[in-house]
Amino acid sequence: MSETNDKTTHFGFETVREAEKAGRVQGVFNSVASKYDIMNDVMSIGIHRVWKDAMMDWLAPRPGQRLLDVAGGTGDISFRFLRRAGHGHATVLDLTEPMLVEGRKRAEAEQRADSLDWVVGDAMALPFEDNTFDVYTISFGIRNVTRPQDALNEAYRVLKPGGRLMVLEFSQLPNDGLQKLYDLYSFNVIPRMGQMIAGDRDSYQYLVESIRNFPDQDTFLAMVCKAGFGNAKYRNLSMGIAALHSGWKL
């Protein structure tokens, strides 16, 4: 077995070989695809819509921009982007085809068919040329990538000079007491709700564990800078339950 295949990573709290993680993550999202938007409501207590609007406020889409929305799933971010921009183009990329299928079913997808592409692909090896997009977004997806640094490096590669990176992800509360309360909710309530709503406790258990394993805000900011992005910064949302990271290809 090669050294590459011996490398391990996290799948929730479980340690797995890197080569296994993508397939395991695909299994989770294959399972929850038809309930994905409900899942986001469960995971965020319904606040994910406010966070996504905050993302668009900071991003300030402009007419004619080309967006790459990685782990874009059902197209939520792309639809918001196109509405704000007025006109432009969005490419929704996801590793899990059933997620893209769900996105294509949405009425807004049909109305904006000329402005949308749906692509099955890997965040760590994007099927696009250098300097292609004006904006790269990834929303609640980068913690599921086997090697997040590789995904950030790829984001830098496919963005045009002057392009913008924006990452929305669950994060860590700076207050230990509040974090403990949120963990109690996450580990005790979310998997049970996943069982009730989607008949799938295990996938929701993984998603909770993946949040706790993800780097904190400052650690992830350092990863954004390591990928080459300048003027990088972050904003906490709902006291740090989620965070927005921004960077520019200068």
C-alpha positions in Angstrom: 0.0 0.0 0.0 1.4 3.4 -0.9 2.1 6.2 1.6 -0.8 8.2 0.2 -3.3 5.5 0.8 -2.0 5.2 4.4 -2.9 8.8 5.3 -5.9 9.2 7.5 -8.5 11.8 8.1 -11.6 12.4 10.2 -15.1 11.2 9.2 -16.9 12.7 12.1 -15.1 11.4 15.2 -14.0 8.2 13.3 -10.5 8.0 11.8 -10.6 6.7 8.2 -8.2 6.4 5.3 -8.2 9.6 3.1 -9.2 7.4 0.2 -12.4 6.4 2.0 -13.7 9.8 3.1 -15.2 11.1 -0.2 -17.2 7.9 -0.7 -18.5 8.1 2.9 -19.4 11.7 2.5 -21.2 10.9 -0.7 -23.2 8.3 1.2 -24.3 10.8 3.7 -25.5 13.3 1.1 -27.1 10.6 -1.1 -29.1 9.7 1.9 -30.2 13.2 2.8 -30.4 14.9 -0.6 -34.2 15.0 -0.8 -34.4 16.4 2.7 -31.3 18.7 2.4 -33.1 22.0 2.9 -35.0 20.7 5.9 -31.7 19.4 7.2 -30.2 22.8 7.1 -33.2 24.1 9.1 -32.6 21.4 11.7 -28.8 22.0 11.9 -29.1 25.7 12.3 -32.4 26.1 14.1 -33.7 27.8 10.9 -31.1 30.5 11.0 -29.1 29.4 7.9 -31.2 31.6 5.7 -30.2 34.7 7.7 -26.5 33.6 7.5 -26.8 33.1 3.7 -28.3 36.6 3.3 -25.4 37.9 5.4 -23.0 36.2 3.1 -24.6 37.9 0.1 -24.5 41.3 1.9 -20.8 41.0 2.4 -20.2 39.5 -1.1 -22.2 42.2 -2.8 -22.6 40.4 -6.2 -22.3 42.6 -9.3 -24.0 42.3 -12.7 -22.1 40.0 -15.1 -20.0 38.1 -12.6 -19.2 34.4 -12.9 -19.7 32.4 -9.7 -18.4 29.0 -8.9 -20.5 27.6 -6.0 -18.6 24.5 -4.7 -20.5 21.9 -2.7 -23.4 23.9 -4.1 -25.9 21.1 -3.8 -29.4 22.3 -4.3 -28.3 25.7 -5.6 -29.3 27.9 -2.7 -26.3 30.2 -2.8 -26.3 30.4 -6.6 -29.9 31.4 -6.7 -29.3 34.1 -4.1 -26.2 35.3 -6.0 -28.0 35.6 -9.3 -30.9 37.5 -7.7 -28.5 40.0 -6.1 -26.4 40.3 -9.3 -29.3 40.9 -11.5 -27.6 39.0 -14.3 -24.6 36.8 -14.4 -23.7 33.1 -14.4 -23.4 30.5 -11.7 -21.8 27.1 -11.9 -23.0 24.7 -9.2 -20.4 22.0 -8.5 -21.1 19.1 -6.1 -19.5 15.7 -5.5 -23.0 14.1 -5.0 -25.2 14.0 -8.2 -28.5 13.5 -6.3 -27.9 16.9 -4.6 -27.6 18.5 -8.1 -30.7 16.6 -9.2 -32.7 18.1 -6.3 -31.4 21.6 -7.2 -32.5 21.2 -10.9 -36.0 20.3 -9.7 -36.5 23.7 -8.1 -38.7 26.2 -10.0 -36.0 28.9 -9.9 -33.6 26.5 -11.6 -36.0 26.3 -14.6 -36.5 30.1 -14.7 -32.7 30.6 -14.7 -31.6 27.7 -16.8 -29.6 29.9 -19.2 -27.6 31.3 -16.2 -26.8 28.0 -14.4 -24.5 25.0 -15.0 -24.7 21.9 -12.8 -21.4 20.0 -12.6 -20.4 16.8 -10.7 -16.9 17.4 -9.4 -14.4 17.3 -6.6 -13.4 20.5 -4.7 -9.8 19.2 -4.5 -9.5 18.8 -8.3 -11.7 21.3 -10.0 -12.5 20.6 -13.7 -11.9 24.2 -14.7 -9.0 26.2 -16.2 -7.0 28.8 -14.2 -8.4 32.3 -13.8 -12.0 31.4 -14.8 -14.3 32.8 -12.1 -14.9 36.1 -10.4 -16.3 34.6 -7.2 -15.9 31.3 -5.4 -18.3 30.3 -2.7 -18.6 27.2 -0.5 -21.4 27.0 2.0 -21.4 24.3 4.7 -19.3 22.2 2.5 -15.6 22.6 3.2 -15.7 20.6 6.4 -16.7 17.6 4.4 -13.7 17.9 2.0 -11.0 15.4 2.8 -8.2 18.0 2.5 -9.6 21.5 3.0 -6.3 23.2 2.2 -6.3 21.5 -1.2 -9.8 22.9 -1.8 -8.6 26.4 -0.9 -5.6 26.1 -3.2 -7.9 25.1 -6.0 -10.2 28.0 -5.2 -7.2 30.4 -5.6 -6.2 28.7 -8.9 -9.6 29.0 -10.7 -10.3 32.6 -9.5 -9.4 35.5 -11.8 -6.9 38.0 -10.4 -9.1 40.3 -8.3 -11.5 37.4 -7.6 -13.2 36.8 -4.3 -13.4 33.8 -2.0 -16.2 33.4 0.5 -16.6 30.5 2.8 -19.7 30.0 5.1 -19.2 27.2 7.6 -20.3 26.1 11.1 -17.6 27.2 13.6 -16.8 27.5 17.3 -18.3 29.8 19.9 -15.6 31.8 21.7 -17.4 31.4 25.0 -16.8 27.9 26.5 -20.1 27.9 28.4 -22.1 28.7 25.3 -20.2 26.1 23.3 -21.1 23.4 25.9 -24.8 24.4 25.7 -24.6 24.3 21.9 -22.9 20.9 22.0 -25.6 19.5 24.2 -28.2 20.6 21.6 -26.1 19.4 18.7 -25.3 15.9 20.0 -28.6 15.2 21.8 -31.2 16.9 19.6 -30.0 17.0 16.0 -29.5 13.2 15.5 -32.9 12.5 17.0 -34.5 15.1 14.7 -32.6 13.6 11.8 -34.2 10.2 12.6 -37.6 11.8 12.9 -37.5 14.0 9.8 -35.3 11.9 7.4 -35.3 8.5 9.0 -31.5 8.8 9.2 -29.8 9.3 12.5 -26.3 8.3 11.4 -25.9 10.9 8.8 -26.9 13.7 11.2 -24.6 12.3 13.8 -21.7 12.5 11.3 -22.7 16.1 10.5 -22.6 17.2 14.1 -19.3 15.5 14.7 -17.8 17.0 11.5 -18.7 20.5 12.9 -16.8 19.9 16.1 -13.7 18.6 14.2 -13.5 21.6 11.9 -10.7 24.2 12.7 -11.7 27.3 14.6 -12.0 30.7 13.0 -8.4 31.8 13.4 -6.9 28.4 12.3 -9.1 28.4 9.2 -8.1 32.0 8.5 -4.5 31.0 8.4 -5.4 28.3 5.9 -7.1 30.9 3.7 -3.9 33.0 3.8 -1.7 29.9 3.1 -3.6 29.3 -0.1 -2.4 32.8 -1.2 -5.5 35.0 -0.5 -4.9 38.6 0.6 -7.0 40.9 2.7 -8.4 37.8 4.4 -10.7 38.2 7.4 -13.7 36.6 9.0 -17.0 37.5 10.6 -18.8 35.5 13.3 -22.5 34.8 12.8 -24.8 34.1 15.8 -21.9 34.5 18.2 -19.7 32.0 16.2 -22.1 29.2 15.6 -21.2 29.9 12.0 -18.5 32.1 10.5 -17.9 33.8 7.1 -14.3 33.8 5.8 -13.4 36.2 3.0 -10.3 36.5 0.9 -9.1 38.1 -2.4 -6.8 36.8 -5.2 -4.7 40.0 -5.4 
